[in-house]
Coordinates of C-alpha atoms and ligand atoms in Angstrom, one line a residue:
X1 CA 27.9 24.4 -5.2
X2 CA 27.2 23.9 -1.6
X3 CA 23.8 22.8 -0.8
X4 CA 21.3 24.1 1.6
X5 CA 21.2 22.7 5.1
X6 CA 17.8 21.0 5.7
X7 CA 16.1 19.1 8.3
X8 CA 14.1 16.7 7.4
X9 CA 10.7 15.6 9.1
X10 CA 9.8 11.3 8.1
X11 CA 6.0 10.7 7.8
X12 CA 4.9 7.2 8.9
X13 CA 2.1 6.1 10.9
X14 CA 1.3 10.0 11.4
X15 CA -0.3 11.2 8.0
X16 CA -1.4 14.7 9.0
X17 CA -0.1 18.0 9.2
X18 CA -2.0 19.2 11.8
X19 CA -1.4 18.5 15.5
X20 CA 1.6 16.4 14.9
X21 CA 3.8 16.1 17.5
X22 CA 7.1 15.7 15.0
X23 CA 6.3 17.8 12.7
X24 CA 5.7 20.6 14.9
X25 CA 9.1 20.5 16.7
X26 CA 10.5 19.9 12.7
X27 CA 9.5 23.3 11.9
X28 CA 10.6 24.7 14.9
X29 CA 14.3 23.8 13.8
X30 CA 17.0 26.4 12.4
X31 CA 16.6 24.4 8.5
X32 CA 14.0 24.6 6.0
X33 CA 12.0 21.1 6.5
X34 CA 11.3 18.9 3.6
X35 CA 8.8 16.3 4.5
X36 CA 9.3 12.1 3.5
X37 CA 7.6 9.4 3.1
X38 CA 9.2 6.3 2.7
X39 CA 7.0 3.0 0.7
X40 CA 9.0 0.1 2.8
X41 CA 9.9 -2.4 0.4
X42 CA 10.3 -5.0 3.1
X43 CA 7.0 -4.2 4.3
X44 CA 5.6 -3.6 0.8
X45 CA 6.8 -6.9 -1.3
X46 CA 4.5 -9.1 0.8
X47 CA 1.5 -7.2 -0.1
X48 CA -0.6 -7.4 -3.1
X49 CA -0.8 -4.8 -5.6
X50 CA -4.0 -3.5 -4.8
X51 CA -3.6 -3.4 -1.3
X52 CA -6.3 -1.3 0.0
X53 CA -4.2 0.1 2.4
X54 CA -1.3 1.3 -0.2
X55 CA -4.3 3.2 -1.9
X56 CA -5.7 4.8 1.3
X57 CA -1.8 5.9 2.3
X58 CA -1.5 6.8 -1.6
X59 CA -4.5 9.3 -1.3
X60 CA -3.3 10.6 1.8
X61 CA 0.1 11.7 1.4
X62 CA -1.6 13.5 -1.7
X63 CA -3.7 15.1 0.3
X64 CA -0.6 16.2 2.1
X65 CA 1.1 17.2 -0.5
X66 CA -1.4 19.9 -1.8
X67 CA -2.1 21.2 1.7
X68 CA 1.7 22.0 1.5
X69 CA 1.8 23.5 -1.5
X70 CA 0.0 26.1 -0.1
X71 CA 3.8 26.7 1.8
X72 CA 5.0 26.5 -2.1
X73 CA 6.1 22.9 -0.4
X74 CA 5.9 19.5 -1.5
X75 CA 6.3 15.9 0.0
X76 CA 9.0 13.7 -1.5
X77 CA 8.1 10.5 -1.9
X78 CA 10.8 7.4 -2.0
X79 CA 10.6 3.7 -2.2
X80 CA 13.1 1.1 -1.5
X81 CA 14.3 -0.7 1.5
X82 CA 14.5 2.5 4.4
X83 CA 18.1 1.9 5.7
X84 CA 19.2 2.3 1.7
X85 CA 17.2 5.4 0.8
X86 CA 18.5 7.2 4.0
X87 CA 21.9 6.6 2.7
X88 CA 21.4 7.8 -0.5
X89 CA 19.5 11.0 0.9
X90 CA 22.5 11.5 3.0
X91 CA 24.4 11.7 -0.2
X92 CA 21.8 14.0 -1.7
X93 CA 21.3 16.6 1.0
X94 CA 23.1 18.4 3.3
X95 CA 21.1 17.2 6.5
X96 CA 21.0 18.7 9.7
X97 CA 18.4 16.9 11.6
X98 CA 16.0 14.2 11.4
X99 CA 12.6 14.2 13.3
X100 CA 10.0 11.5 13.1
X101 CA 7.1 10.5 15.9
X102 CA 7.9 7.1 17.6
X103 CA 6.2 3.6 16.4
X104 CA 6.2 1.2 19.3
X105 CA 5.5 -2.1 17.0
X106 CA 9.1 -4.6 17.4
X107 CA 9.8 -4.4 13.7
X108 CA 9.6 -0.4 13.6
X109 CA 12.3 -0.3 16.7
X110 CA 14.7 -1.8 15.3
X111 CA 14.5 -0.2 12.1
X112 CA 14.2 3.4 14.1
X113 CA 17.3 2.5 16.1
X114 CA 19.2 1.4 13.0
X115 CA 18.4 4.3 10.9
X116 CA 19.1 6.1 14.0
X117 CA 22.6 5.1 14.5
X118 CA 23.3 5.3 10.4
X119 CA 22.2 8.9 11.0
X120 CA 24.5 9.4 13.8
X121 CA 27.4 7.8 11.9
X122 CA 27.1 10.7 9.4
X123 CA 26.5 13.0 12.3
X124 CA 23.1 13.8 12.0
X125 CA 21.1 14.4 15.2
X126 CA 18.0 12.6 15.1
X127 CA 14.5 13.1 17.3
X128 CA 11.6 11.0 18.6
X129 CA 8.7 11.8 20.0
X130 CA 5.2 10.3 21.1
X131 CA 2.5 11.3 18.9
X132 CA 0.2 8.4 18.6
X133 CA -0.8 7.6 21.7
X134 CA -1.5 9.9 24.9
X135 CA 1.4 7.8 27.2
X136 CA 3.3 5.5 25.9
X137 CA 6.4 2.7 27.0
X138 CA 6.7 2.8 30.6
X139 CA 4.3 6.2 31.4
X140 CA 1.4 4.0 32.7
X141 CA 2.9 1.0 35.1
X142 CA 2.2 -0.7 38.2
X143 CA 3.0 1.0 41.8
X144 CA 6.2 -1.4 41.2
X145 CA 7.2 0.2 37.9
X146 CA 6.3 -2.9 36.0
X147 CA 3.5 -3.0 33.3
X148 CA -0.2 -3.6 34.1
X149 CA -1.7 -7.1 32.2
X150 CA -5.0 -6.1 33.3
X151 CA -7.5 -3.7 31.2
X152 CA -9.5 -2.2 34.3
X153 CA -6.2 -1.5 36.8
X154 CA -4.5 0.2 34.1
X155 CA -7.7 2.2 32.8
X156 CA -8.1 4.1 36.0
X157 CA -4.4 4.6 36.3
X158 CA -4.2 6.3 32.4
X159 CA -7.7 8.4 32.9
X160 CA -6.3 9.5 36.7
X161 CA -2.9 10.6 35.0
X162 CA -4.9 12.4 31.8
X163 CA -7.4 14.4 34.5
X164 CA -4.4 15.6 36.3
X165 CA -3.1 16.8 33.5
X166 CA -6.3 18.7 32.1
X167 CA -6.1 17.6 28.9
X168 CA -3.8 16.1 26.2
X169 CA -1.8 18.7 24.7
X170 CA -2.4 19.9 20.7
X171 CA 0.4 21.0 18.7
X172 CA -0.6 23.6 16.3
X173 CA 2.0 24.0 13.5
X174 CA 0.0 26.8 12.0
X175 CA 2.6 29.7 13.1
X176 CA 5.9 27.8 11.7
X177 CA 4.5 26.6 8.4
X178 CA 6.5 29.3 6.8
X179 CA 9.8 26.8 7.3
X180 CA 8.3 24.2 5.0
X181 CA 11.4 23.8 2.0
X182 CA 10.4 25.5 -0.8
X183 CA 11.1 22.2 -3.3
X184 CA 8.9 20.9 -5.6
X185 CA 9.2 17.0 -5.6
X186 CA 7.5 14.9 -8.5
X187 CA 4.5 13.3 -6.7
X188 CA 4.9 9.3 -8.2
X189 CA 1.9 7.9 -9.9
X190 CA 0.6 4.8 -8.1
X191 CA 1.8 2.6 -10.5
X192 CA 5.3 3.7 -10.6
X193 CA 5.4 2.7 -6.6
X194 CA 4.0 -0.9 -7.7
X195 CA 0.8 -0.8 -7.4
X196 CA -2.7 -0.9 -8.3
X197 CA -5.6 1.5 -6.7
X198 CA -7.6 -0.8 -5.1
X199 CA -11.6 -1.3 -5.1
X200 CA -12.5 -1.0 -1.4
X201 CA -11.8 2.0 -0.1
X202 CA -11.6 3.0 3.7
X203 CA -14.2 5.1 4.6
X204 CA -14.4 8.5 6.1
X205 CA -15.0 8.6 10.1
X206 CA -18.0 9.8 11.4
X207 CA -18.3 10.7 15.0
X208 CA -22.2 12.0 14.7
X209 CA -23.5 8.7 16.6
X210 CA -21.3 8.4 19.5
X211 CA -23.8 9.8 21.8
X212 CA -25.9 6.7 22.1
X213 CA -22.4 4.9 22.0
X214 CA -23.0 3.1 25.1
X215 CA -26.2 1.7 23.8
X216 CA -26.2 1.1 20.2
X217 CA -22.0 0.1 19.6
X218 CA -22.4 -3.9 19.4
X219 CA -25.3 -3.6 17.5
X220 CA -23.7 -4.2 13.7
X221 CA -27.2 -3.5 11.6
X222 CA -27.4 -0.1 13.2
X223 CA -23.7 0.5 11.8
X224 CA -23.8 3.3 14.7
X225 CA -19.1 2.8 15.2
X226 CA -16.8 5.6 14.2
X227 CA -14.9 4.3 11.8
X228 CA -12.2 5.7 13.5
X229 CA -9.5 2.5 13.2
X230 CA -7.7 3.1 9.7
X231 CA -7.5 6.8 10.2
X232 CA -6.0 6.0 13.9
X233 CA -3.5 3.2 12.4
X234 CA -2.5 5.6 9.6
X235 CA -2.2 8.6 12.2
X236 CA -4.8 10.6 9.3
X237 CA -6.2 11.6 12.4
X238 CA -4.7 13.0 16.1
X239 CA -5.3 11.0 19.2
X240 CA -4.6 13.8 21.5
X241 CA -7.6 15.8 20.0
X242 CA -9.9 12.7 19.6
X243 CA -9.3 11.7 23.3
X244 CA -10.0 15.2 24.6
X245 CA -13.7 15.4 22.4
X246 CA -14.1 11.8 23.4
X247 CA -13.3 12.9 27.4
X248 CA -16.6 15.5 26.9
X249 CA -18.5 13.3 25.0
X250 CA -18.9 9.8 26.0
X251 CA -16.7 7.8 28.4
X252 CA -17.5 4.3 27.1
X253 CA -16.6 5.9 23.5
X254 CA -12.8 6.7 26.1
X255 CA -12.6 3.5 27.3
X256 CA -12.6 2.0 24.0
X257 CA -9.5 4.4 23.2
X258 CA -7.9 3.2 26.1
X259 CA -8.0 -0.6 25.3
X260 CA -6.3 0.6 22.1
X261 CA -3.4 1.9 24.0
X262 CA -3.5 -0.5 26.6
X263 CA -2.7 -2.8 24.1
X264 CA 0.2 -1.1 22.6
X265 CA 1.5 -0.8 25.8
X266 CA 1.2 -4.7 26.0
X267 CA 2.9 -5.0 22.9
X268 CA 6.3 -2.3 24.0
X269 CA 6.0 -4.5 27.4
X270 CA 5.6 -8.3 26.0
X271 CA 6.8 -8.2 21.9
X272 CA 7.0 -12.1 22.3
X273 CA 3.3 -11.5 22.4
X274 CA 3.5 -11.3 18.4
X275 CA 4.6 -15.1 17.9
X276 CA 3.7 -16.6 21.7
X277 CA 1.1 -17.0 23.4
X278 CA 0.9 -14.5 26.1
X279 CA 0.1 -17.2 29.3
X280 CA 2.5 -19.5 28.6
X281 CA 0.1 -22.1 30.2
X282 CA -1.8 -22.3 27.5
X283 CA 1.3 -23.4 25.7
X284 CA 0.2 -27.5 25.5
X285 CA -3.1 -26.7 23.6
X286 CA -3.3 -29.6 20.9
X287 CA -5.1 -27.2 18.2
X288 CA -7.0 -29.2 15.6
X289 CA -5.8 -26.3 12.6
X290 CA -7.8 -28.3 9.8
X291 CA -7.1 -26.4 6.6
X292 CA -10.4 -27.2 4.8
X293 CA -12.0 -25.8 8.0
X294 CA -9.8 -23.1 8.0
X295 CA -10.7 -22.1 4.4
X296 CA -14.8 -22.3 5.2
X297 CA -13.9 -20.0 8.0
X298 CA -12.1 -17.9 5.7
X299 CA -14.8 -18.0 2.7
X300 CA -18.1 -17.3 5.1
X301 CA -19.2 -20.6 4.9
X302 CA -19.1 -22.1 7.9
X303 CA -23.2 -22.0 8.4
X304 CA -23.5 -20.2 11.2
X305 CA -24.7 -16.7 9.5
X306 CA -23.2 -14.6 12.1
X307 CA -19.5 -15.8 11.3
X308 CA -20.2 -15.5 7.8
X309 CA -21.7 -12.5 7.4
X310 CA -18.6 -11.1 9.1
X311 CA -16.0 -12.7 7.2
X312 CA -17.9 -11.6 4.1
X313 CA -17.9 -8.4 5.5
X314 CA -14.1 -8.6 6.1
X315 CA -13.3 -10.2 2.7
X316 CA -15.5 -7.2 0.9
X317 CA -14.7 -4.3 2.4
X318 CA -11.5 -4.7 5.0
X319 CA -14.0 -4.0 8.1
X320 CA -16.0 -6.1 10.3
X321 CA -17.7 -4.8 13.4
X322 CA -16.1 -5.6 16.9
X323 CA -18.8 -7.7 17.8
X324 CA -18.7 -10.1 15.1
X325 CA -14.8 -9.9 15.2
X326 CA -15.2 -11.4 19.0
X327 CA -18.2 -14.1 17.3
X328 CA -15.8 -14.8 14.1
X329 CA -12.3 -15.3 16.4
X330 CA -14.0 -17.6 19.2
X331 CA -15.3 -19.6 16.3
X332 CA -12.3 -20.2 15.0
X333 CA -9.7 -20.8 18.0
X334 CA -12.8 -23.0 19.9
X335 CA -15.1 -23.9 17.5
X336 CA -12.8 -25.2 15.4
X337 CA -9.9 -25.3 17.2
X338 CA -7.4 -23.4 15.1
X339 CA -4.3 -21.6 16.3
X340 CA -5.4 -18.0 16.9
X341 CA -2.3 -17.1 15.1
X342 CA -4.0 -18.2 11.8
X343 CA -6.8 -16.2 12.3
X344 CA -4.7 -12.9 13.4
X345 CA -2.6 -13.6 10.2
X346 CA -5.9 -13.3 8.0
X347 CA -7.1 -10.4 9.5
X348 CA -3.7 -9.1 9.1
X349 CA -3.9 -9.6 5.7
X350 CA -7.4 -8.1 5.3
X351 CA -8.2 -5.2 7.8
X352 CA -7.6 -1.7 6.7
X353 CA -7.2 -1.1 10.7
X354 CA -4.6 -3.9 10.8
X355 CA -2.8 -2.7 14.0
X356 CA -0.3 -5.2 15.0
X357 CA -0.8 -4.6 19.2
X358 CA -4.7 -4.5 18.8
X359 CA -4.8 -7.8 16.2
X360 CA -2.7 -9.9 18.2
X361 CA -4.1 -8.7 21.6
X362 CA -8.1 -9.3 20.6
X363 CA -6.9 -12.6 18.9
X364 CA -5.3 -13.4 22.1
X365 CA -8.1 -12.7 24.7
X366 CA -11.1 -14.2 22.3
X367 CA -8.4 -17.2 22.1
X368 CA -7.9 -16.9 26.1
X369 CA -4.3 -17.3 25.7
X370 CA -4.2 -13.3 26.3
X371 CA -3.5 -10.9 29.1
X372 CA -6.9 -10.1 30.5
X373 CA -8.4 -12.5 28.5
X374 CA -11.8 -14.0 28.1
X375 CA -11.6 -17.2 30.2
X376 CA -11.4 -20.4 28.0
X377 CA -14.8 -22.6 28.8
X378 CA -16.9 -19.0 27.8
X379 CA -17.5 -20.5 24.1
X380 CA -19.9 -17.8 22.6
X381 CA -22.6 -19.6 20.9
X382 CA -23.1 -17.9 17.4
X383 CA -26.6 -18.5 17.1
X384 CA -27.7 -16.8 20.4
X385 CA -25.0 -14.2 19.4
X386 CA -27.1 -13.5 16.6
X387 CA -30.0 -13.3 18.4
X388 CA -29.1 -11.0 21.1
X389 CA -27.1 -8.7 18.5
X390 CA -29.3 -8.9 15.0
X391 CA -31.9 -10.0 16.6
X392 CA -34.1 -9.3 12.9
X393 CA -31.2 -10.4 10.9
X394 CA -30.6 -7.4 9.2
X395 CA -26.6 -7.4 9.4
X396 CA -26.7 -11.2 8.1
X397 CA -29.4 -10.6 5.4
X398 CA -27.0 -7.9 4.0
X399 CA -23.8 -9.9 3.9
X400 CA -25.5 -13.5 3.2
X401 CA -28.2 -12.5 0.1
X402 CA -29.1 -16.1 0.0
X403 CA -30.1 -16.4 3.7
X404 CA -33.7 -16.8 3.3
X405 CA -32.8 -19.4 0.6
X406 CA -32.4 -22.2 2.2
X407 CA -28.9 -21.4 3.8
X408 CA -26.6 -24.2 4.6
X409 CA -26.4 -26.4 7.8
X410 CA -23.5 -25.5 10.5
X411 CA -20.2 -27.3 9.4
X412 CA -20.0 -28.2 13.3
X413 CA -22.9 -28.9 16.3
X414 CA -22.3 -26.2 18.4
X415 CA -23.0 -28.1 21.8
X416 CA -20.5 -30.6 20.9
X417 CA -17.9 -28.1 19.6
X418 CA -18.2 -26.5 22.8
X419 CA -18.0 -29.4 24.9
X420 CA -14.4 -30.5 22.4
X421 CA -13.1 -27.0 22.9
X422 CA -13.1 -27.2 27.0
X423 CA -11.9 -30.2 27.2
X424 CA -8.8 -29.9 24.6
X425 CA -8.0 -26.5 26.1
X426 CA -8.6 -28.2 29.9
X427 CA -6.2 -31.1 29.1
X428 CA -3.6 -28.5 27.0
X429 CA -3.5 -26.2 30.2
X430 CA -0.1 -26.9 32.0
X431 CA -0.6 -26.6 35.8
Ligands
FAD501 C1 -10.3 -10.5 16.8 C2 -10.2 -9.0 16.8 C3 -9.2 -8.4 16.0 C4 -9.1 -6.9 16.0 N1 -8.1 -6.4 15.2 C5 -8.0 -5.0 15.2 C6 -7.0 -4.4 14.5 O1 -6.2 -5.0 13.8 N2 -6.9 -3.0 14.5 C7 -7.8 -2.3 15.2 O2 -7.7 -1.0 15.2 N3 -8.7 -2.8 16.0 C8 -8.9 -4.2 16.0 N4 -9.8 -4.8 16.8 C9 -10.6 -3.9 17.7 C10 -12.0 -3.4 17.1 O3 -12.7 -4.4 16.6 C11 -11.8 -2.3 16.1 O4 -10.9 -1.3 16.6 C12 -13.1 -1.6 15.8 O5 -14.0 -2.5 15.3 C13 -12.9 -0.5 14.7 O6 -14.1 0.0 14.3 P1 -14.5 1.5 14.8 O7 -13.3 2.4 14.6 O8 -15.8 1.9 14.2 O9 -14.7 1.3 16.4 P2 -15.3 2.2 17.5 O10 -16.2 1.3 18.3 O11 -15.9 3.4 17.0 O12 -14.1 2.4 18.5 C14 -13.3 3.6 18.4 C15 -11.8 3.2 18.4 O13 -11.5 2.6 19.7 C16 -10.5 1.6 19.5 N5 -11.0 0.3 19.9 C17 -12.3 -0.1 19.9 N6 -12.4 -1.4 20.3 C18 -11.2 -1.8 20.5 C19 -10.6 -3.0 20.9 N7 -11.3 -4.1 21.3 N8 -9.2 -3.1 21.0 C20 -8.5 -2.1 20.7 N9 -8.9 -0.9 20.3 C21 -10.3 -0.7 20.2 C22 -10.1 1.6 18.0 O14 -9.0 2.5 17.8 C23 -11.4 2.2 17.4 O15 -11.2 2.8 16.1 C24 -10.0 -6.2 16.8 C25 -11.0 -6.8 17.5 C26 -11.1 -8.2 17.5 C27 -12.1 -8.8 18.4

């Protein structure tokens, strides 16, 4: 029997149907389009099995699912390691085509351009295309064509090149839905893909507060964020229309969407970013990377009830707010003097927003080892933190219940870590 040509459109970091860049341009194809999602082994063996993050792309590609079976459509689901279930859907189907949105991160180029060639070995055209970020690779550079390593320059370049182009185009697949493929694929329990469902869950975003943005953002206790990061990392929601409500909003709300591009751009631009760090100056720091210190870090119990509250925070629910995460990483790379890399590895491990270019470039400027970073003798002092930020100790009270207990003493003088931080990073800095 011969079987029906398809095109096929690959789901990864892009969990939406609507105003997907990919997926519209799939449908627009001369095949019927049956949509994939792949569970990575490689990516998926180092995880535990109730990763939080499993669960929340779990509920989401079910959420998918019945939205297409409204096109009498479904989602098939694989698992394995990506470069052996392409070959044996190669075997399966008669594909034409292969569309799928670009994912700038090193380890998802390489996989692209080998999947890419595999596909092109069994002639099967395959296309790209932006989707998660408004420009991306080499769109936004310096006058020289080279990338910008500074957050302000490259701001005013990205919102001069977004104004002339009115606005960031939406891609409504509404009209072409019709050329979903009419299969119905078993949707997989969770259990059958390995895992667990997991306790924390990622909550929804919720865009009422950003008005008072400006004003309330770095206040945790007023909880006042959008909650925006795991639905941005797992594409659940589209940049392009988030940018354009953000551009009528509340530009301080844009800005914040630009560092997260600016730092992917960073990433494309500088992948040795991942492993190095970025000023190679900073190359000769002697970091103390004490692993009983390293654990009270981890635990929230360090004393200092700003950095605890966050990393119980973290360790509870997979999200700390951005100003404790600034507090929690100085404490660690000068406080304490651990290799920022142990820190970004943790969060890593913990963030349901774990987004490699954001992770490693906060780690790197609160470590001042970054582009643009945060110059190395400003040690944030976590008390006055705590005093300018929760100034009633609300945020600490709720993540420390034993506060008011008699709460322990710091595990290090602040005045005297400060003073050890500037010099060990003064004497590390090669000239
Ligand atoms: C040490 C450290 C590690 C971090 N690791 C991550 C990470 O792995 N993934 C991640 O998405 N963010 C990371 N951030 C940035 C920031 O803390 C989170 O994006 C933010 O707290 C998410 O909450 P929100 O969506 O409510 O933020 P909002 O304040 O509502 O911001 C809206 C969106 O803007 C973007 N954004 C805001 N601040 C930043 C920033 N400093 N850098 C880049 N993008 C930003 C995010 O996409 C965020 O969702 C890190 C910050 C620090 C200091």
């Amino acid at each position: 029997m011969t079987k029906q040509k398809v095109s096929f459109f690959w789901f990864r970091r892009d969990l939406r149907l609507e105003d997907n860049t990919g997926l519209f341009h799939a449908l627009q194809s001369d095949f019927p389009v049956i949509p994939l999602f792949i569970f990575d082994e490689d990516i998926l063996d180092n995880l535990p099995k109730n990763d939080a993050r499993v669960t929340f792309i779990y509920d989401s590609l079910q959420k998918i699912n019945s939205q297409l079976s409204e096109f009498g459509s479904s989602i098939l689901i694989k698992k394995g390691k990506t470069t052996e279930v392409w070959k044996s859907l190669i075997a399966e189907f008669d594909i034409q085509n292969v569309f799928f949105n670009k994912d700038y991160e090193p380890f998802a180029i390489k996989r692209d351009s080998s999947i890419t060639s595999l596909l092109k070995e069994n002639n099967i055209e395959s296309f790209s295309f932006k989707d998660h970020v408004i420009f991306e690779e080499k769109e936004i550079t310096k006058a020289d064509g080279l990338p910008y390593t500074v957050y302000t320059p490259y701001k005013n370049k990205w919102l001069e090149k977004y104004h002339f182009s009115g606005a960031a185009p939406e891609y409504d697949s509404a009209p072409f839905q019709s050329n979903f493929a009419k299969n119905q694929f078993p949707f997989p329990e969770l259990s059958e893909i390995g895992f667990e469902r997991s306790a924390i869950k990622v909550q929804p975003h919720d865009l009422s507060k950003i008005s008072n943005y400006k004003e309330t953002r770095d206040f945790p206790a007023l909880d006042s964020t959008s909650y925006l990061s795991p639905h941005l990392r797992f594409g659940s929601v589209s940049i392009r229309k988030l940018v354009n409500w953000a551009n009528r909003k509340n530009q301080t709300f844009l800005s914040e969407l630009i560092w997260r591009e600016f730092f992917i751009q960073i990433l494309f631009s500088f992948p040795n970013c991942v492993n190095h760090n970025f000023k190679s100056a900073y190359d000769g720091i002697q970091w103390r990377n004490n692993e009983e210190d390293f654990k009270r870090w981890c635990s929230g119990t360090t004393g200092y009830p700003m950095v605890d509250a966050g990393m119980r925070q973290l360790n509870e629910t997979g999200y700390m707010h951005n100003r404790v995460r600034m507090v929690v990483a100085s404490f660690l790379c000068k406080h304490l003097l651990i290799n920022w890399q142990w820190g970004e590895a943790y969060f890593a491990e913990k963030l349901l927003d774990f987004e490699l270019a954001s992770n490693v470039g906060n780690w790197q400027w609160a470590a001042g080892t970054g582009c643009d970073a945060a110059p190395y003798f400003r040690v944030f002092n976590p008390e006055i933190q705590q005093k300018k930020f929760d100034e009633k100790g609300e945020y600490i009270r709720k993540w420390i219940p034993e506060f008011d207990f008699g709460y322990s003493e710091p595990m290090v003088d602040h005045a005297f870590a400060r003073d050890r931080a500037i010099a060990t990073y003064k004497a590390g800095i090669i000239k």
